[in-house]
GROMACS .gro file of C-alpha atoms in nm:
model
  245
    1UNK     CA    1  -0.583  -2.452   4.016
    2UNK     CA    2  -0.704  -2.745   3.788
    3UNK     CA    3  -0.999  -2.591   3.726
    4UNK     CA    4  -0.824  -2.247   3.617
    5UNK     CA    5  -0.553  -2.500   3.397
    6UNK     CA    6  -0.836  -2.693   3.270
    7UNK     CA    7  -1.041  -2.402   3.138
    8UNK     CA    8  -0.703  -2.264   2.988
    9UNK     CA    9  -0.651  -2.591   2.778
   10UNK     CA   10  -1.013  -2.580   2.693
   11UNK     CA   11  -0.978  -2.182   2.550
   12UNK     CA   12  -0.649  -2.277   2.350
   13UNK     CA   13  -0.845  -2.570   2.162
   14UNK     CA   14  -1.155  -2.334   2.137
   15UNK     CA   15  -0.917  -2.070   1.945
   16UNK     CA   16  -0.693  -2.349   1.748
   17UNK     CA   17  -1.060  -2.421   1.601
   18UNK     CA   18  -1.182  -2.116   1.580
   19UNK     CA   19  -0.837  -2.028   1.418
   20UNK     CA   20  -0.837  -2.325   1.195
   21UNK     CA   21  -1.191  -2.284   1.043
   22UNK     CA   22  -1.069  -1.909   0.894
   23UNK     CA   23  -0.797  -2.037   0.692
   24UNK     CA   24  -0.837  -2.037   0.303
   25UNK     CA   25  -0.825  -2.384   0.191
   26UNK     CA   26  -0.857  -2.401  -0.150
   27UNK     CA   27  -0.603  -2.154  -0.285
   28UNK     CA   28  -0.684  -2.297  -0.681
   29UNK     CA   29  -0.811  -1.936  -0.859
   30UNK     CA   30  -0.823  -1.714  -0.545
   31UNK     CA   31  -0.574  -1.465  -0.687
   32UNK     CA   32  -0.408  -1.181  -0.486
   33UNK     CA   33  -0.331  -0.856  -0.691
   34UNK     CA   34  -0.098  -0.658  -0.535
   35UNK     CA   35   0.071  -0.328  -0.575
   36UNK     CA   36   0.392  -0.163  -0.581
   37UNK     CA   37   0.617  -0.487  -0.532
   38UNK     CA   38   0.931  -0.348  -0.662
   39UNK     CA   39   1.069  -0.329  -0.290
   40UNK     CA   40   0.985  -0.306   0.036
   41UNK     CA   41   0.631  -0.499   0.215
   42UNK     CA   42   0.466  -0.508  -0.167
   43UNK     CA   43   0.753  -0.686  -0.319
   44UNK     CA   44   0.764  -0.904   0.084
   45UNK     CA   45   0.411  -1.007   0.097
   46UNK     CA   46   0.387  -1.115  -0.268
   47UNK     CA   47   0.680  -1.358  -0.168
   48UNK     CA   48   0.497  -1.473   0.116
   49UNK     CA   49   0.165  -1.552  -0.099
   50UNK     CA   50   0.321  -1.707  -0.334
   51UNK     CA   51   0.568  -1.977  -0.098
   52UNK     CA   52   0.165  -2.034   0.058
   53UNK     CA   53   0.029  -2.177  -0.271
   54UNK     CA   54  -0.195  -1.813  -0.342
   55UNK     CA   55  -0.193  -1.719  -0.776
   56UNK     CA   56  -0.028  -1.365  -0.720
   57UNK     CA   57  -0.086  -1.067  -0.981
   58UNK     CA   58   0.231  -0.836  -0.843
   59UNK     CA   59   0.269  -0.468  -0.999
   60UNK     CA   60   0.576  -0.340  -1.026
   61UNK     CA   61   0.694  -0.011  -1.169
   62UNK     CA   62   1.018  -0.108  -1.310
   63UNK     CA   63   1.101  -0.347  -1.542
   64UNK     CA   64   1.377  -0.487  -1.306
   65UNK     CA   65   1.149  -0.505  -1.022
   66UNK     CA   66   0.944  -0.747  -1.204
   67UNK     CA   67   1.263  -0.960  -1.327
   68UNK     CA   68   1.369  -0.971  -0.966
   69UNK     CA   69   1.063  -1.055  -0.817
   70UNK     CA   70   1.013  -1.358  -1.101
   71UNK     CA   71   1.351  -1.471  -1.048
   72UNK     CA   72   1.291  -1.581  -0.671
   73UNK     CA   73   0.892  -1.661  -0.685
   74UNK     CA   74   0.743  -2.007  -0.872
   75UNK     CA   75   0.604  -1.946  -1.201
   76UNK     CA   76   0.244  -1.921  -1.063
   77UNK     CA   77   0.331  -1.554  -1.002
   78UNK     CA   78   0.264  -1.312  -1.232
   79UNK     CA   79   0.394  -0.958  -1.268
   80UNK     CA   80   0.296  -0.638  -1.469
   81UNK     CA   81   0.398  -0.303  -1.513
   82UNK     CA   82   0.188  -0.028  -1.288
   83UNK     CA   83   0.238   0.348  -1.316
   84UNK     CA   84  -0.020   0.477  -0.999
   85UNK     CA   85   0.013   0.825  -1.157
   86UNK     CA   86  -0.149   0.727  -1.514
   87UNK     CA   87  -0.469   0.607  -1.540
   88UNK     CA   88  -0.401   0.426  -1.890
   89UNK     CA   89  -0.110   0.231  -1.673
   90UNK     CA   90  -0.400   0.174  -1.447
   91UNK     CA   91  -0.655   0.036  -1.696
   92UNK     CA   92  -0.382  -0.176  -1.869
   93UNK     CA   93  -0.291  -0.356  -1.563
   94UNK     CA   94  -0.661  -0.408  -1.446
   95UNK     CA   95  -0.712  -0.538  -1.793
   96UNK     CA   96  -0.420  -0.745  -1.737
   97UNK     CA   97  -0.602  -0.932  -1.398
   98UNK     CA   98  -0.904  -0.923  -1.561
   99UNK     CA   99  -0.746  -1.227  -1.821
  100UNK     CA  100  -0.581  -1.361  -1.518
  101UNK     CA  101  -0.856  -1.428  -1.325
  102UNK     CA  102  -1.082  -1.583  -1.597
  103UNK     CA  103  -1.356  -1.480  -1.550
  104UNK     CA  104  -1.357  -1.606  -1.160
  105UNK     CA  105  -1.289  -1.260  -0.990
  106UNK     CA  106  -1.015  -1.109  -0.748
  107UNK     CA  107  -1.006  -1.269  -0.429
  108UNK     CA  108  -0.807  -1.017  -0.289
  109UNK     CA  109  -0.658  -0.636  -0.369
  110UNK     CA  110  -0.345  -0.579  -0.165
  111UNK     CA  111  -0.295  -0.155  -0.189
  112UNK     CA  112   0.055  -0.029  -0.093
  113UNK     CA  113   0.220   0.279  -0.191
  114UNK     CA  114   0.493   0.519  -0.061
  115UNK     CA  115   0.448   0.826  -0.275
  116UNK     CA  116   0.642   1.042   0.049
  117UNK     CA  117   0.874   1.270  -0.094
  118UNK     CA  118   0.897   1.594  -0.072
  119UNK     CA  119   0.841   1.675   0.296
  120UNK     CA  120   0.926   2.018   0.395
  121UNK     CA  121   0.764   2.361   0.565
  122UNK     CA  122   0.482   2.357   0.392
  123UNK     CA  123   0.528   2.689   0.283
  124UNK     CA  124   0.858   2.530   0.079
  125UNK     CA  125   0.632   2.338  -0.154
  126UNK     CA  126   0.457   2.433  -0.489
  127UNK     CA  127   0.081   2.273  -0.584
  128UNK     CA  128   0.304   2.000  -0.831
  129UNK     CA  129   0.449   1.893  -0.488
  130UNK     CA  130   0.145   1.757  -0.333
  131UNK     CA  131   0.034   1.571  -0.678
  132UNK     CA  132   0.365   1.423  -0.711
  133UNK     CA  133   0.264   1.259  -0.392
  134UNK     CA  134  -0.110   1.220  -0.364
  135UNK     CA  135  -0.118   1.086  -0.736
  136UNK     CA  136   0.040   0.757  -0.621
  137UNK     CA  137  -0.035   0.721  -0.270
  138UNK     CA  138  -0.417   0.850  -0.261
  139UNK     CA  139  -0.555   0.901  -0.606
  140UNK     CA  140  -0.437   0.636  -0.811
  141UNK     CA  141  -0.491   0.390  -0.539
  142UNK     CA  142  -0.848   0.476  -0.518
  143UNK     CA  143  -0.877   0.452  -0.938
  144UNK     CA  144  -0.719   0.138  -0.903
  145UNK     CA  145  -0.973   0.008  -0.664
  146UNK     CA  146  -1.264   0.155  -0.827
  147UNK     CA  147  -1.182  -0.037  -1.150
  148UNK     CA  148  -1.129  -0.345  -0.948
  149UNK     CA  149  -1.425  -0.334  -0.751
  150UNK     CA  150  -1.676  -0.557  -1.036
  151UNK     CA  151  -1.409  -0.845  -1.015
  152UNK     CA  152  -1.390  -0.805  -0.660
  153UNK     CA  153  -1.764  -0.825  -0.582
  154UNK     CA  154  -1.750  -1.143  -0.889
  155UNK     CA  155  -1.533  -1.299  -0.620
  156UNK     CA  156  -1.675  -1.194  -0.281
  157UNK     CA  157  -1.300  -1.094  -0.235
  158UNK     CA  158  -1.120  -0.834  -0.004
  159UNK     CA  159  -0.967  -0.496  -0.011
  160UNK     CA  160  -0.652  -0.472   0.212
  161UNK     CA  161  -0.549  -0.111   0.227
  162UNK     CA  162  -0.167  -0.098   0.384
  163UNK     CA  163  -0.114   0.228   0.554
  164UNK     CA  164   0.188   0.342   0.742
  165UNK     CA  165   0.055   0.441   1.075
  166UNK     CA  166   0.319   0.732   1.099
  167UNK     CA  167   0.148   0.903   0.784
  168UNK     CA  168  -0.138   0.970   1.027
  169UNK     CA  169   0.058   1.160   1.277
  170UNK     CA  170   0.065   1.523   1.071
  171UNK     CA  171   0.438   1.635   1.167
  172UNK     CA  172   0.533   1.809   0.855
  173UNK     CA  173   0.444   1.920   0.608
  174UNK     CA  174   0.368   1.760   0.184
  175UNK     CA  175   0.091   1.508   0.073
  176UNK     CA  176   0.238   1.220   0.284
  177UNK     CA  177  -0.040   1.235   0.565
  178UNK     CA  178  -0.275   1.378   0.354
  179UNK     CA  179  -0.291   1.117   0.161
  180UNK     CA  180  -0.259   0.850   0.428
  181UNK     CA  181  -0.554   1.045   0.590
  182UNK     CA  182  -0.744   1.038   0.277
  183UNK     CA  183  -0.679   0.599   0.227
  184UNK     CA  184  -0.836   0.587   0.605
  185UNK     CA  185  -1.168   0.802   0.498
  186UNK     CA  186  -1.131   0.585   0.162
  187UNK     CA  187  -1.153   0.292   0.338
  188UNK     CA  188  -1.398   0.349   0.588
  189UNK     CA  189  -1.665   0.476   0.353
  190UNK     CA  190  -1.583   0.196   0.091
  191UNK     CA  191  -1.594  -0.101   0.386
  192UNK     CA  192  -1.985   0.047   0.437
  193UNK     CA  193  -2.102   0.070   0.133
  194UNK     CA  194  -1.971  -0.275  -0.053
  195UNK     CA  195  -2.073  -0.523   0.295
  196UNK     CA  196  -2.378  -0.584   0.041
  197UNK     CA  197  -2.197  -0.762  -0.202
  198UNK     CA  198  -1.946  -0.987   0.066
  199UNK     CA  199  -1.679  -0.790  -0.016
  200UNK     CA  200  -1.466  -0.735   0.253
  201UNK     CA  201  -1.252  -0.343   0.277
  202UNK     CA  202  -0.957  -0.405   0.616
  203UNK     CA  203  -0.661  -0.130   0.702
  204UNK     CA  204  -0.343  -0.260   0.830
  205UNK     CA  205  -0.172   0.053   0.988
  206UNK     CA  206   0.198  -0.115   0.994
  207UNK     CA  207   0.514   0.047   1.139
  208UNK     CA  208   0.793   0.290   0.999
  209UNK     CA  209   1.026   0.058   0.793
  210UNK     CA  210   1.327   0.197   0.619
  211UNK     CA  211   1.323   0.138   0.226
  212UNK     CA  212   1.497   0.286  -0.073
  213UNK     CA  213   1.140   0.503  -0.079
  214UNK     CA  214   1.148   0.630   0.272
  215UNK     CA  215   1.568   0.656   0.358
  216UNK     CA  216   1.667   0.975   0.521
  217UNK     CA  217   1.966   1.024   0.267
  218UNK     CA  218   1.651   1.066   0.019
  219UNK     CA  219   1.443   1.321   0.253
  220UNK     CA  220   1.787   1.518   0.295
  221UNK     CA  221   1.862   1.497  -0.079
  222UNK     CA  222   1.530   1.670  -0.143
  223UNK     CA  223   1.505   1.872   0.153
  224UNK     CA  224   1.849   2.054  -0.021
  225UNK     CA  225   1.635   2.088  -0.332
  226UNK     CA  226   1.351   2.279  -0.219
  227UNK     CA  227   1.574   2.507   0.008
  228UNK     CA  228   1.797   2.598  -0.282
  229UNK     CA  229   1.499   2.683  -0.494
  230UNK     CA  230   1.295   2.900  -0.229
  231UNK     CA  231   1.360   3.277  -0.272
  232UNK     CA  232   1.572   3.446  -0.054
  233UNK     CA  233   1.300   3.601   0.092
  234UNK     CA  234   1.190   3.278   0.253
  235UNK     CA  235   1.531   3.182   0.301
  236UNK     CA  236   1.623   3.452   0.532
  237UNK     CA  237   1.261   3.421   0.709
  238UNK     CA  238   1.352   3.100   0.790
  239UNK     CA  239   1.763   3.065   0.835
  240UNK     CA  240   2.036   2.858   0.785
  241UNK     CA  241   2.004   2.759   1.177
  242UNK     CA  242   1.675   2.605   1.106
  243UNK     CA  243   1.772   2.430   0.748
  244UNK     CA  244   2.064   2.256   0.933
  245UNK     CA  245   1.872   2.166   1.263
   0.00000   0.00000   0.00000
C-alpha cells in the first residue's frame, strides 16, 4: 500500500512537471488571431486569452461585435472586421495581423465558424444553399489559413481548427457536415505537410452549444422558408405530416 501511494505521489509530480514545462511563458508578441468572435466560443476564448496576458487579433463580423468584445477585454486586444465569404474581407484582415505582428509572425490561428443554416431534405435546397454555408465554414476558412500560413511558419506557430463534433455525424441534409467533413480532411493533410516548418495544425471537436447561430427558433424559421418555396409537387411528395414532425 505505500509502495502503490508512493508511486502515485511520484506520477502526480512527474505530470505537474511535465505539465509545467508546456506552458507558454513569455506571452510578449505571441499573438493569437482568432475568428468569428462576435458570439459564442470565438468571442469566449478571445476573453480567455486575453485575461492570460496573450496579444489577441479577434475578427468579428459586425461592427457591434467588435465594440462589445473591446468594451470587456484590456486594450492589448485588438479587433477587425472579417467577412469569411469575401476574399478582399479576407486579405484586409490578414493585412491587418500582418502590421500587428511586426514582422514577428502568428503564434497561433484560432478557426471557428458556424455557417449551419439551411438544413433541410436535401432535395429542399438549391446549389446557393450549400455556398451560403460552405463559403464561411469550409472555404473561407481554408483562404484564411492559406494566407496566414508565411506568418505562421515566421513564428513556428499553430493552427487550431474548432469543429463541432455533431457536424460529423451526417443527419440531414445542407453544407453543415460537409463542410465540417471537409475542415477534418483540411486539417489532416495541412498538419502533414507544414511539420517541416514547426508549425503545428490540432482539431478540437467540441460539443453542441446553443448560440444565436445554431438556436432551433432559427432552424424552424428557415425550415418554414424552404417548405413554402418548394413546389407543390414536392410538397405533396413529402406532406404536411412530415413538415410538422
Amino acid at each position: 500500500l505505500h509502495v502503490g501511494i508512493l508511486a502515485s505521489v511520484l506520477l502526480f509530480i512527474t505530470y505537474c512537471l511535465v505539465r509545467d514545462r508546456l506552458r507558454v511563458r513569455d506571452l510578449s508578441g505571441k499573438h493569437i488571431f482568432v475568428t468569428s468572435c462576435d458570439t459564442g466560443l470565438g468571442n469566449s476564448l478571445a476573453k480567455w486569452l486575453d485575461k492570460r496576458g496573450f496579444p489577441v487579433i479577434a475578427a468579428c463580423a459586425t461592427e457591434r461585435g467588435r465594440q462589445d468584445l473591446k468594451s470587456c477585454c484590456s486594450p492589448s486586444l485588438k479587433t477587425v472586421n472579417l467577412n469569411l465569404a469575401d476574399s478582399s474581407s479576407i486579405t484586409r484582415a490578414v493585412l491587418f495581423v500582418r502590421e500587428e505582428t511586426a514582422g514577428k509572425g502568428l503564434f497561433g490561428l484560432v478557426n471557428n465558424a458556424e455557417g449551419t443554416t439551411p438544413v433541410a431534405p436535401t432535395d429542399w435546397l438549391r446549389i446557393e444553399d450549400f455556398h451560403s454555408v460552405l463559403e464561411v465554414s469550409l472555404i473561407g476558412l481554408i483562404e484564411i489559413t492559406l494566407k496566414l500560413l508565411p506568418l505562421l511558419k515566421k513564428a513556428e506557430g499553430r493552427v487550431v481548427n474548432l469543429i463541432n463534433a455533431k457536424g460529423l455525424v451526417a443527419l440531414v441534409g445542407g453544407g453543415h457536415s460537409l463542410s465540417k467533413w471537409g475542415m477534418e480532411a483540411f486539417s489532416d493533410i495541412l498538419r502533414i505537410e507544414i511539420q517541416h516548418f514547426g508549425v503545428k495544425v490540432s482539431i478540437i471537436e467540441h460539443g453542441f452549444f446553443k448560440t444565436g447561430i445554431i438556436s432551433s427558433d432559427i432552424i424552424e424559421r428557415d425550415l418554414l422558408r424552404l417548405w413554402n418555396r418548394l413546389t407543390p409537387e414536392i410538397r405533396d411528395a413529402y406532406g404536411e405530416k412530415y413538415f410538422v414532425e
